[in-house]
Coordinates of C-alpha atoms and ligand atoms in Angstrom, one line a residue:
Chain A
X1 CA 29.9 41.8 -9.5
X2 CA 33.9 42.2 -10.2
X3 CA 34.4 40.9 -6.5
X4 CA 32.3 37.7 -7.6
X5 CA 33.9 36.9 -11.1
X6 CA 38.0 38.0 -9.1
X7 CA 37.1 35.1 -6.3
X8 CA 35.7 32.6 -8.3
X9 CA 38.1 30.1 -7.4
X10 CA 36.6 30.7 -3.8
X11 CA 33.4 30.2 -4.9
X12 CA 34.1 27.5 -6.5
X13 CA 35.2 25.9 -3.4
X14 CA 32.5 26.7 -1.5
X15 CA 30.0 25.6 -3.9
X16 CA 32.2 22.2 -4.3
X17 CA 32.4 21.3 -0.3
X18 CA 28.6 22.3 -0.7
X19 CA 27.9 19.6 -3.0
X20 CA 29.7 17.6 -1.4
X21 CA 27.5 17.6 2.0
X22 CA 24.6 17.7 -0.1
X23 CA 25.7 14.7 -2.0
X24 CA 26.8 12.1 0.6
X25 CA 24.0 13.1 3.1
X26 CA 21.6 12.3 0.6
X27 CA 23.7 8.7 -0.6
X28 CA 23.6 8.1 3.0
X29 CA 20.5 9.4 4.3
X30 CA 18.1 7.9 1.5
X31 CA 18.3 4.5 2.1
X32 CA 18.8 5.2 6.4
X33 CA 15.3 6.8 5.4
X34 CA 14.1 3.9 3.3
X35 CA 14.9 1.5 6.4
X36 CA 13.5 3.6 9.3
X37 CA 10.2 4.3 6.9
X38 CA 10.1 0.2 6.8
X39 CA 10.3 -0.6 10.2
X40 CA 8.0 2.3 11.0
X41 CA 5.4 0.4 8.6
X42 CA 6.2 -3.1 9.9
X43 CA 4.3 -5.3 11.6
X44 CA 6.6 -5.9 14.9
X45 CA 6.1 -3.6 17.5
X46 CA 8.9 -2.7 19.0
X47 CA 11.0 -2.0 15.5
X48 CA 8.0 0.7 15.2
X49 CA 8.8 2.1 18.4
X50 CA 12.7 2.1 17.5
X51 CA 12.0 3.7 14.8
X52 CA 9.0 6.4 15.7
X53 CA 11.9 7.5 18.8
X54 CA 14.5 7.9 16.4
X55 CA 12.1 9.9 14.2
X56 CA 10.9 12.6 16.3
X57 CA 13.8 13.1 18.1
X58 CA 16.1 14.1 15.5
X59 CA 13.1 15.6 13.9
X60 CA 12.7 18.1 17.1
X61 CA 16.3 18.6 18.0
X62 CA 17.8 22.0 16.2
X63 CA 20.6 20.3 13.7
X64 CA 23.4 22.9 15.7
X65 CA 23.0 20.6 18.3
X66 CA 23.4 17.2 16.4
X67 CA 26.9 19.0 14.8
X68 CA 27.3 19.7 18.6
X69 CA 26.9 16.5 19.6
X70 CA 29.3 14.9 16.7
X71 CA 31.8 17.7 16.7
X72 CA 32.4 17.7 20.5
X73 CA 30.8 14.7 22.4
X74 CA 32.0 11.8 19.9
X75 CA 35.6 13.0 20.3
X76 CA 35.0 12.3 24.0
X77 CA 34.4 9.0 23.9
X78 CA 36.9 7.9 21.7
X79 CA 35.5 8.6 18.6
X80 CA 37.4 11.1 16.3
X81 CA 35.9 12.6 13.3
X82 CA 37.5 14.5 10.2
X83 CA 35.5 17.1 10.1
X84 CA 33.8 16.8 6.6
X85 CA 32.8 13.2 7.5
X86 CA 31.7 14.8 11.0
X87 CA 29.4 17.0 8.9
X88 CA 28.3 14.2 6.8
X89 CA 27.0 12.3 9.8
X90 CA 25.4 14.6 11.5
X91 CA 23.6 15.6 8.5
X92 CA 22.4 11.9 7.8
X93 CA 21.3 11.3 11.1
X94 CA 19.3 14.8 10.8
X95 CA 17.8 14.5 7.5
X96 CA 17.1 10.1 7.1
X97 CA 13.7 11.2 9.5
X98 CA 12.4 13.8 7.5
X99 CA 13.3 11.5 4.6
X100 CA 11.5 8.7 6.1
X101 CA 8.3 10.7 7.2
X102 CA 8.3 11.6 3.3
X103 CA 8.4 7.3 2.2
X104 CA 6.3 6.3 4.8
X105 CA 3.3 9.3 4.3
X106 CA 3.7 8.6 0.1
X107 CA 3.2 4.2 1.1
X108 CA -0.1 5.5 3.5
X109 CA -1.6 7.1 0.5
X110 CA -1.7 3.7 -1.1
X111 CA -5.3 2.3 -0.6
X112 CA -5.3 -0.6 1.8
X113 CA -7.5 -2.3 -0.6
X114 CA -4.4 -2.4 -3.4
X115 CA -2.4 -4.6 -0.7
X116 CA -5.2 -6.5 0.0
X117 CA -5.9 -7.6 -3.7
X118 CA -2.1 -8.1 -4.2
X119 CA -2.0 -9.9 -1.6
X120 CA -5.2 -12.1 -2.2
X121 CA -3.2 -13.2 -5.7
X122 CA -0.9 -14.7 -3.7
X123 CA 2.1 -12.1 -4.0
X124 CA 4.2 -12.2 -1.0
X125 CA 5.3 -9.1 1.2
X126 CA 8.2 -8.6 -1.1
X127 CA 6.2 -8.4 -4.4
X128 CA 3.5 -6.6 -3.0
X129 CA 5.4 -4.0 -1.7
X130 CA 7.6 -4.0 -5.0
X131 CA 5.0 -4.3 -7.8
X132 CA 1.9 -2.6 -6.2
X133 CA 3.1 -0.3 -3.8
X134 CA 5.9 1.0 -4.0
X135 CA 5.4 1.7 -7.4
X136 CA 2.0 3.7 -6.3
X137 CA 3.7 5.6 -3.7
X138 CA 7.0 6.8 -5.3
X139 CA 4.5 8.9 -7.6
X140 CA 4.0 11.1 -4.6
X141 CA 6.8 10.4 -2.7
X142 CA 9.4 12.5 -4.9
X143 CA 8.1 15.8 -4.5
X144 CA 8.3 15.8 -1.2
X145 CA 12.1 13.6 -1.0
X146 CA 13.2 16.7 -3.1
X147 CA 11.6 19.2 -0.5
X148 CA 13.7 17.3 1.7
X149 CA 16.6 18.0 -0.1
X150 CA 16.0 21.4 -0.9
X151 CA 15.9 22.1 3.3
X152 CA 19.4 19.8 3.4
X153 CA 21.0 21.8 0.7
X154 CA 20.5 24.9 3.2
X155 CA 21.0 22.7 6.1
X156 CA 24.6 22.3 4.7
X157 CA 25.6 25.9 6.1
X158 CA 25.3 25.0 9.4
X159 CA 28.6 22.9 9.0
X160 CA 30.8 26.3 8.6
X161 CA 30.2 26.5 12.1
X162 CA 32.5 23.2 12.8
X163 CA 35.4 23.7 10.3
X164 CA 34.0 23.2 7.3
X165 CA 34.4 25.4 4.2
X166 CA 31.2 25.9 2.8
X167 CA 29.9 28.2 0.2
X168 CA 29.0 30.8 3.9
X169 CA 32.5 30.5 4.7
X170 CA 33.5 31.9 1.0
X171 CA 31.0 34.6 2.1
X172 CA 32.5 35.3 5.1
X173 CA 35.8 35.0 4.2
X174 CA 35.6 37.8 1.3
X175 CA 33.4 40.0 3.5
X176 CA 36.1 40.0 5.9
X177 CA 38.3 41.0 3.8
X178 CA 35.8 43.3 1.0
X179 CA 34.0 45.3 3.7
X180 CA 32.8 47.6 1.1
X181 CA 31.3 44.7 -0.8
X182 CA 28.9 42.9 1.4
X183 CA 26.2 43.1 -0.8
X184 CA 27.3 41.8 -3.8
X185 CA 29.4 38.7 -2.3
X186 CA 26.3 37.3 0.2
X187 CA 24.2 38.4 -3.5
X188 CA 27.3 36.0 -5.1
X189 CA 26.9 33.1 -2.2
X190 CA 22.7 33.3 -2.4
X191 CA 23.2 32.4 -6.5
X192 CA 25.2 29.4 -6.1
X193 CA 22.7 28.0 -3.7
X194 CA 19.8 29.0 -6.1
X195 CA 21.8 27.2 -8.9
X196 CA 20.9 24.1 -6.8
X197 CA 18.2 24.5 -5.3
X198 CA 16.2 26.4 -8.0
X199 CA 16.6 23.2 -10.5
X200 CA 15.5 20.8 -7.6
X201 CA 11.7 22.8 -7.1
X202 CA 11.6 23.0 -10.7
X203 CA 11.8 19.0 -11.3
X204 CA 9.4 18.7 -8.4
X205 CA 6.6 21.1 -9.8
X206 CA 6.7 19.2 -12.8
X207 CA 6.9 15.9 -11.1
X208 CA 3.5 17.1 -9.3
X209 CA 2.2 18.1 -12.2
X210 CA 2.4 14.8 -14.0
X211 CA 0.7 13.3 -10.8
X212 CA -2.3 15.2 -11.0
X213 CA -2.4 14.4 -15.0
X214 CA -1.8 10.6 -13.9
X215 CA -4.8 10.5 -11.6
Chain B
X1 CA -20.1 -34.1 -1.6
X2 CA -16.3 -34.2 -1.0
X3 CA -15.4 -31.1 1.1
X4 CA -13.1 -28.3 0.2
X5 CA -13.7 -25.6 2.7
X6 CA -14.2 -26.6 6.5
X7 CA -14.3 -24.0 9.1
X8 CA -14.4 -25.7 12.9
X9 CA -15.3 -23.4 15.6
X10 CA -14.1 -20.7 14.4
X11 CA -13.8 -17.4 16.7
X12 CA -12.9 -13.6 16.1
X13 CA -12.8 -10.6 17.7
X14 CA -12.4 -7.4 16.9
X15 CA -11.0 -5.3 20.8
X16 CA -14.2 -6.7 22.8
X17 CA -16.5 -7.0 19.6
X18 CA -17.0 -10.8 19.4
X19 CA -17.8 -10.5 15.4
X20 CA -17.4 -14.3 14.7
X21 CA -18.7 -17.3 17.2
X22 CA -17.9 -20.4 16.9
X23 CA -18.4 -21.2 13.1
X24 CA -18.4 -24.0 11.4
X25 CA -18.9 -24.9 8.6
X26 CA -18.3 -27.3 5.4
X27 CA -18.3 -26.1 1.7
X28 CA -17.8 -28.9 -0.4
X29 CA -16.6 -28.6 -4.0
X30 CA -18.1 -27.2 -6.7
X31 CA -20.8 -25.7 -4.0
X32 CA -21.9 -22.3 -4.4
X33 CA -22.7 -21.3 -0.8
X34 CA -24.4 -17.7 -0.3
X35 CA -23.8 -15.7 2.5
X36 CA -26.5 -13.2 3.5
X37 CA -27.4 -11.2 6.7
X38 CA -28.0 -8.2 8.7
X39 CA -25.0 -5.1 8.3
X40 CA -22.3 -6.0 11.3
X41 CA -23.6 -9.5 11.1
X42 CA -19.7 -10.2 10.5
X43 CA -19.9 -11.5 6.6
X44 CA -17.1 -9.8 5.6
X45 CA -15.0 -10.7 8.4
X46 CA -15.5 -14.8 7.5
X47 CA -15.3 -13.7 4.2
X48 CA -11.9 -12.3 4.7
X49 CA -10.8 -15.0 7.4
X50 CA -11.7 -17.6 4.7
X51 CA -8.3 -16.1 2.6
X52 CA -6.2 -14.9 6.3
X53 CA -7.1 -11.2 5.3
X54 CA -8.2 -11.3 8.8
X55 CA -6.9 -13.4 11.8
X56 CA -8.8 -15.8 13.7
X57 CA -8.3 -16.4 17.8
X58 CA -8.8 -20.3 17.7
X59 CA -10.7 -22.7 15.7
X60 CA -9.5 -24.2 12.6
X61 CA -10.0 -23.2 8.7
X62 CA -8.9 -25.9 6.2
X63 CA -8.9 -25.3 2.2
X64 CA -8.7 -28.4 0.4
X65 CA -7.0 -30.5 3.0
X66 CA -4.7 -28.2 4.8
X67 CA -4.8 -25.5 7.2
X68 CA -4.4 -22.0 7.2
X69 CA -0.8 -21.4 7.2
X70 CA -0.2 -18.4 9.9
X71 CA 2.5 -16.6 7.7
X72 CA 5.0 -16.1 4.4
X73 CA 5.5 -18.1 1.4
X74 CA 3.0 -21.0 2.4
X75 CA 0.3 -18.6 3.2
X76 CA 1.0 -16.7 0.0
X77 CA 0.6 -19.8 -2.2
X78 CA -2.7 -21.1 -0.8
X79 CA -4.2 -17.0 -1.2
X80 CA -2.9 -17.8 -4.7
X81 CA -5.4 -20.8 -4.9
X82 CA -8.4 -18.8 -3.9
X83 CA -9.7 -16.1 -5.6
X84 CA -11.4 -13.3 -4.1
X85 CA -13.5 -10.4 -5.3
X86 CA -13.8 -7.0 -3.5
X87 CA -16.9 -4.9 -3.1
X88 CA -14.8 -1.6 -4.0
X89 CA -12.6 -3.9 -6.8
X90 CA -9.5 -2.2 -6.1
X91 CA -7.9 -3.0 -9.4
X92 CA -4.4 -2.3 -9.5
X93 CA -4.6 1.7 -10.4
X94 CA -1.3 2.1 -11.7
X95 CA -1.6 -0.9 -14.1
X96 CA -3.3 -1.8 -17.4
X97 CA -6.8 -4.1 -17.5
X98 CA -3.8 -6.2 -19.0
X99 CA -1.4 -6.4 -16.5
X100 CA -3.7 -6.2 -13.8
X101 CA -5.1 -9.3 -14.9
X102 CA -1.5 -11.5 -16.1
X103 CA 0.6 -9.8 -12.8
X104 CA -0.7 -12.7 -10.7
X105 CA 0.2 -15.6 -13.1
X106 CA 3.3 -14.3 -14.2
X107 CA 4.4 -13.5 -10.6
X108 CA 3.4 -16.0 -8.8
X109 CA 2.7 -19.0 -11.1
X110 CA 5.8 -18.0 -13.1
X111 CA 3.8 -18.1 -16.7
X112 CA 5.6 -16.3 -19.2
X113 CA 4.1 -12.9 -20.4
X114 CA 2.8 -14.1 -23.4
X115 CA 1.3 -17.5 -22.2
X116 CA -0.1 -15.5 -19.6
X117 CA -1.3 -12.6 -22.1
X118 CA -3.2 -15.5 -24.3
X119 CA -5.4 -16.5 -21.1
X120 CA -5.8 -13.0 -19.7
X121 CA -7.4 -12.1 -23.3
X122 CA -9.5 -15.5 -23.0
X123 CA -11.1 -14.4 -19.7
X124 CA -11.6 -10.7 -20.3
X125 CA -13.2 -11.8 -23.4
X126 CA -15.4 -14.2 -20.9
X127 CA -16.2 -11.3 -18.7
X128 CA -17.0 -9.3 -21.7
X129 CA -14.5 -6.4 -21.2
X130 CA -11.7 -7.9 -23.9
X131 CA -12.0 -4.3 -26.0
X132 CA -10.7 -2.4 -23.1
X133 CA -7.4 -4.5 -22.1
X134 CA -5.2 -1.9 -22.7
X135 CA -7.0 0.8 -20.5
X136 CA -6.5 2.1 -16.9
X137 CA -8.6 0.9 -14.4
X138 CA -10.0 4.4 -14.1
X139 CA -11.2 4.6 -17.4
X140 CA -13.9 1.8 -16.6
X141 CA -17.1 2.2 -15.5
X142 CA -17.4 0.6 -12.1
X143 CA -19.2 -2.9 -13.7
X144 CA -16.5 -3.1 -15.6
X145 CA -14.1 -2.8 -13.5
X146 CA -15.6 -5.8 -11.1
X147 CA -15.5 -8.0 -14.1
X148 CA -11.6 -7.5 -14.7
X149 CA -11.1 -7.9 -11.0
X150 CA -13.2 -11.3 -11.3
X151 CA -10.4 -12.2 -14.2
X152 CA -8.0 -11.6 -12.5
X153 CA -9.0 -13.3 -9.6
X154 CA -9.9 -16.4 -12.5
X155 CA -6.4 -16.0 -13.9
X156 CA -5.0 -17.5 -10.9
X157 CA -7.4 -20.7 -11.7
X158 CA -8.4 -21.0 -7.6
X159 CA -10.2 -23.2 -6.3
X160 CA -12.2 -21.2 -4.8
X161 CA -14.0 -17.9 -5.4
X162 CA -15.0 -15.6 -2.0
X163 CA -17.0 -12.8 -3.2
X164 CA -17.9 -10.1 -0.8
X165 CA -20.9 -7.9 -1.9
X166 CA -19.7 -7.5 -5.3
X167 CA -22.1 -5.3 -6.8
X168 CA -22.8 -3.3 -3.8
X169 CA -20.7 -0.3 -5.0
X170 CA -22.2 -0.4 -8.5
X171 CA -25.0 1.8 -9.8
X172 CA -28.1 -0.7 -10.3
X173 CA -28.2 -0.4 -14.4
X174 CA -24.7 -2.6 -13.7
X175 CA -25.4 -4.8 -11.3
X176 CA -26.4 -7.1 -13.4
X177 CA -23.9 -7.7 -16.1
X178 CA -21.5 -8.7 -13.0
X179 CA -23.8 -11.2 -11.8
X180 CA -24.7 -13.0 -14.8
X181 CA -20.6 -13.1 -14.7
X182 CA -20.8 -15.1 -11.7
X183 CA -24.2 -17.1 -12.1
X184 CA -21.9 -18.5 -15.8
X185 CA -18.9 -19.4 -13.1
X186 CA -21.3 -21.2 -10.6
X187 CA -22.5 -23.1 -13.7
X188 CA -19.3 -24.2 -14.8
X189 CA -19.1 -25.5 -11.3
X190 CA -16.7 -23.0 -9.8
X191 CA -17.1 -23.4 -5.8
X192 CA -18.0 -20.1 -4.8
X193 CA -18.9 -18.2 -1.7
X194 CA -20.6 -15.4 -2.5
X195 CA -21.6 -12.7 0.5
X196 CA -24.9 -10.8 -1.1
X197 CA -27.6 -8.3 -0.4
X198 CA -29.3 -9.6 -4.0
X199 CA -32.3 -12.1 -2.7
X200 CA -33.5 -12.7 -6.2
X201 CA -29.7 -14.0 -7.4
X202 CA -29.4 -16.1 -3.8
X203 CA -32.2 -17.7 -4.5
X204 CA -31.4 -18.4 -8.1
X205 CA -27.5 -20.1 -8.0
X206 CA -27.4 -20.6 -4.4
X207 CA -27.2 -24.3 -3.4
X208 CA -26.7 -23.7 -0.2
X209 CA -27.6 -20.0 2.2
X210 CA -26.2 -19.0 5.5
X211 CA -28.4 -16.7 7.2
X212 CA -25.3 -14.9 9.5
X213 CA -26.6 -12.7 12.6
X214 CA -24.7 -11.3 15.7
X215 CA -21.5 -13.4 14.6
X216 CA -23.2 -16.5 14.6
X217 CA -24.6 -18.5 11.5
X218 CA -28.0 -18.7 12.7
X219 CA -29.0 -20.8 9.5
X220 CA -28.1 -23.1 7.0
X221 CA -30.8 -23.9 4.2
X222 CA -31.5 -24.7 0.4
X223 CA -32.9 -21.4 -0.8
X224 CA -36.0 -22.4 -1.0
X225 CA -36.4 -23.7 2.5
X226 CA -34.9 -20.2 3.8
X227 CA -36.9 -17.8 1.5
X228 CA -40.5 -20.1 1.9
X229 CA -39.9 -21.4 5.8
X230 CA -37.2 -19.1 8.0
X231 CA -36.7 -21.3 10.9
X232 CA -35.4 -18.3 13.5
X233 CA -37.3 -14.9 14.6
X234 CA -33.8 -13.2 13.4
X235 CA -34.4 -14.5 9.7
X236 CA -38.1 -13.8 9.6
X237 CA -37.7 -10.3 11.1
X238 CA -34.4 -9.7 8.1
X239 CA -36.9 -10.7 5.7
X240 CA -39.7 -8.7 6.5
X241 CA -37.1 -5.8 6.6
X242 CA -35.9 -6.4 2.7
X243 CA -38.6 -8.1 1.3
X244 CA -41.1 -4.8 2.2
X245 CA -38.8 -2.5 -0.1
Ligands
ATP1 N1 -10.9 -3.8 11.3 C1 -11.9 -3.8 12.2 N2 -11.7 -3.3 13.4 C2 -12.7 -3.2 14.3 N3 -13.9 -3.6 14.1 C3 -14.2 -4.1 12.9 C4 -13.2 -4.2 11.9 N4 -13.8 -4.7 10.8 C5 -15.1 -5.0 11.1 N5 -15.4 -4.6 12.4 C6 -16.6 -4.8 13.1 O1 -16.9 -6.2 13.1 C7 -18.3 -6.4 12.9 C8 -18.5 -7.3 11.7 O2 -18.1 -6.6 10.5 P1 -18.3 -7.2 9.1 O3 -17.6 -6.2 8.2 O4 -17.8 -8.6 9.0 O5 -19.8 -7.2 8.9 P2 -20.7 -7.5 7.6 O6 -21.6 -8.5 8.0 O7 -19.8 -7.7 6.4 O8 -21.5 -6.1 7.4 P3 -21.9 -5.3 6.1 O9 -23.1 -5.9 5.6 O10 -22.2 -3.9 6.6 O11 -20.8 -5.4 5.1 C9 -18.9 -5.0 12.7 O12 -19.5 -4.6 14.0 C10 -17.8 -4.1 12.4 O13 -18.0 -2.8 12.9
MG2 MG1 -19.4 -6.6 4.7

């Protein structure tokens, strides 16, 4: 406990740089999501395909690989990185599918019929999908976005291994040092991810909950 | 009878399935045209053609003048000109008897909410289902619910009214408030087209009957010609079939 409450400034840095994947990947990767979802849904054929490659690749390819990719393949083409934004991209371009499969899944639940009447009103493509189905879908579609983040928010450590200090690296760092003391720090490292990711299942329950009331 | 609806040679298929052949077709106004015919017979599918739910391969459908547009805005504001009633009603679910019913108008004929609250309230009070405005579409038995999706279709004041089996998906002790609904439009000289297993309601507000088989319209009648004389074996035949049970 002592070792916890003497490094808290560590901690503290960890659990900062955490946040700070967590919340840029999910500024970026939200509406990258939002768009693939769309042109996975639209009506021109090769957009779909675009975007049903771009989907299941990322979606099958171990994220180490994508930091791989950004940490050591960009800078051979020209393209240098700072590390943090390095992390920040690959974690976009890792999570915006699983985002997207969670939009596009919550729009399919929508009845056809619903598009149809809104449609046969006279509402165009824009006001259909904004007042009658979006509105439909985002009902279920939150759970499973915050699922989504809950994976990214663990995804996050996977950046200590390319130079970024992350709430692991705090843990590493004081184990190096506290070899008596494992047990408490990783005990220390697994609360501050809890103190994020504990609060995000909780709002999703209830979220689910009100669902099934609603129906 | 000045026309209002013309279909001219009108072809669809669905893969191979040739499901509409060479239609045409005139409604004029204030007609009330009833659609009957054998399941797969490809009602529906003119039906939903009529208002570009579904695509055609070639031939020509004009409402009131002017084609079909193919696409966007244009296309948008003639579906807003014709009304059309579902078999499964598919009411807005997240949206009050209300809204459902004043979304249209204030969307798309830019009413203001409360111009287009004072007609929404006039029509569910026509349709008889006033006292439940401020419910969820769920909360509504299923007649009810097909006679807020007829005011909302109403709301839009089309010109037109497609109806496609509207009371199939009711329980029969309902079947009839809906249609008395629709036989008080035809009278007000609404031009309808009304796809329908109900004989006894054909025969009674129909002007006009298709008799639709295999894609094609095999007849065109007055009720009483179709009902008393069937010209073709395929009518006689669909007739023996309902008429036994
Ligand atoms: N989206 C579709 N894709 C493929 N085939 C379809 C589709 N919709 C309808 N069909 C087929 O087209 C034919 C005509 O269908 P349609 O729904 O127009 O018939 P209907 O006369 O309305 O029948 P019912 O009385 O059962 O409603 C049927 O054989 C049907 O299986
Ligand atoms: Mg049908």
């Amino acid at each position: 406990m002592e070792v916890i409450l003497d490094n808290l400034p560590l901690y503290l840095r960890g659990f900062g740089m955490t946040l700070y994947l967590l919340g840029l990947t999910v500024l970026f990767a939200l509406p990258l999501g939002a768009l693939v979802a769309a042109l996975r849904i639209s009506p021109v054929p090769s957009l779909r395909v675009v975007a049903a490659v771009y989907t299941e690749w990322l979606r099958n390819t171990p994220l180490t690989l994508v930091f791989f990719f950004i940490a050591f393949v960009l800078p051979r083409i020209g393209a240098r990185l700072d590390y943090e934004i390095g992390a920040v991209v690959a974690l976009t371009l890792y999570t915006a599918p699983f985002f997207a499969e969670a939009i596009r899944s919550g729009v399919n639940a929508v009845p056809v019929g619903q598009a149809e009447a809104a449609r046969s009103i006279g509402l165009t493509f824009g006001q259909t999908l904004g007042n009658v189905i979006l509105p439909q879908a985002l009902r279920g579609v939150v759970p499973p976005l915050i699922n989504v983040t809950i994976a990214l928010t663990k995804n996050t450590s996977v950046a200590t291994g390319f130079f970024v200090f992350t709430l692991v690296s705090t843990g590493q760092r004081l184990a190096n040092q506290n070899g008596d003391q494992v047990i408490p720090i990783l005990l220390g490292v697994a609360f501050f991810y809890l103190v994020i990711t504990i609060p995000l299942g909780q709002f999703a329950d209830r979220l689910e909950e009100r669902v099934v009331v609603n129906r | 009878m000045e026309p209002l609806v013309v279909l001219d040679n009108v072809n669809k298929h669905f893969g191979e399935l040739h499901v509409l052949k060479e239609i045409s077709t005139t409604v004029g106004r204030g007609e009330v045209v009833v659609v009957i015919g054998p399941s797969g017979s490809g009602k529906s599918t003119l039906c939903r053609a009529i208002n570009r739910l579904e695509t055609i391969d070639n031939g020509t459908i004009t409402i009131d003048g002017k084609q079909l547009p193919s696409e966007g805005a244009e296309l948008a504001k003639l579906r807003a000109d014709v009304g059309m009633v579902f078999q499964s009603f598919n009411l807005f679910a997240h949206k009050t008897v209300l809204e459902n019913v004043t979304l249209g108008p204030i969307k798309v004929r830019r009413k203001s909410r409360q111009e287009a609250e004072k007609r929404a309230m006039e029509l569910l009070e026509r349709v008889g289902v006033a006292n439940q405005a401020k419910k969820m579409p769920a909360q509504l038995s299923g007649g009810q619910q097909q006679r807020v999706a007829i005011a909302r279709a109403l709301a839009m004041d089309p010109k037109l009214m497609l109806f496609d089996e509207p009371t199939s998906a009711l329980d029969p002790e309902m079947i009839n408030e809906v249609l008395d609904v629709i036989t008080g439009l035809a009278k007000d000289g609404m031009t309808m087209i009304v796809v329908t297993h109900e004989m006894g309601f054909a025969r009674k507000v129909a002007d006009r009957l298709l008799f639709m088989a295999d894609g094609r319209i095999v007849e065109d009648a007055t009720p009483t010609d179709f009902f008393d004389h069937p010209a073709s074996d395929r009518a006689k035949d669909f007739l023996s079939k309902i008429l036994t049970h």
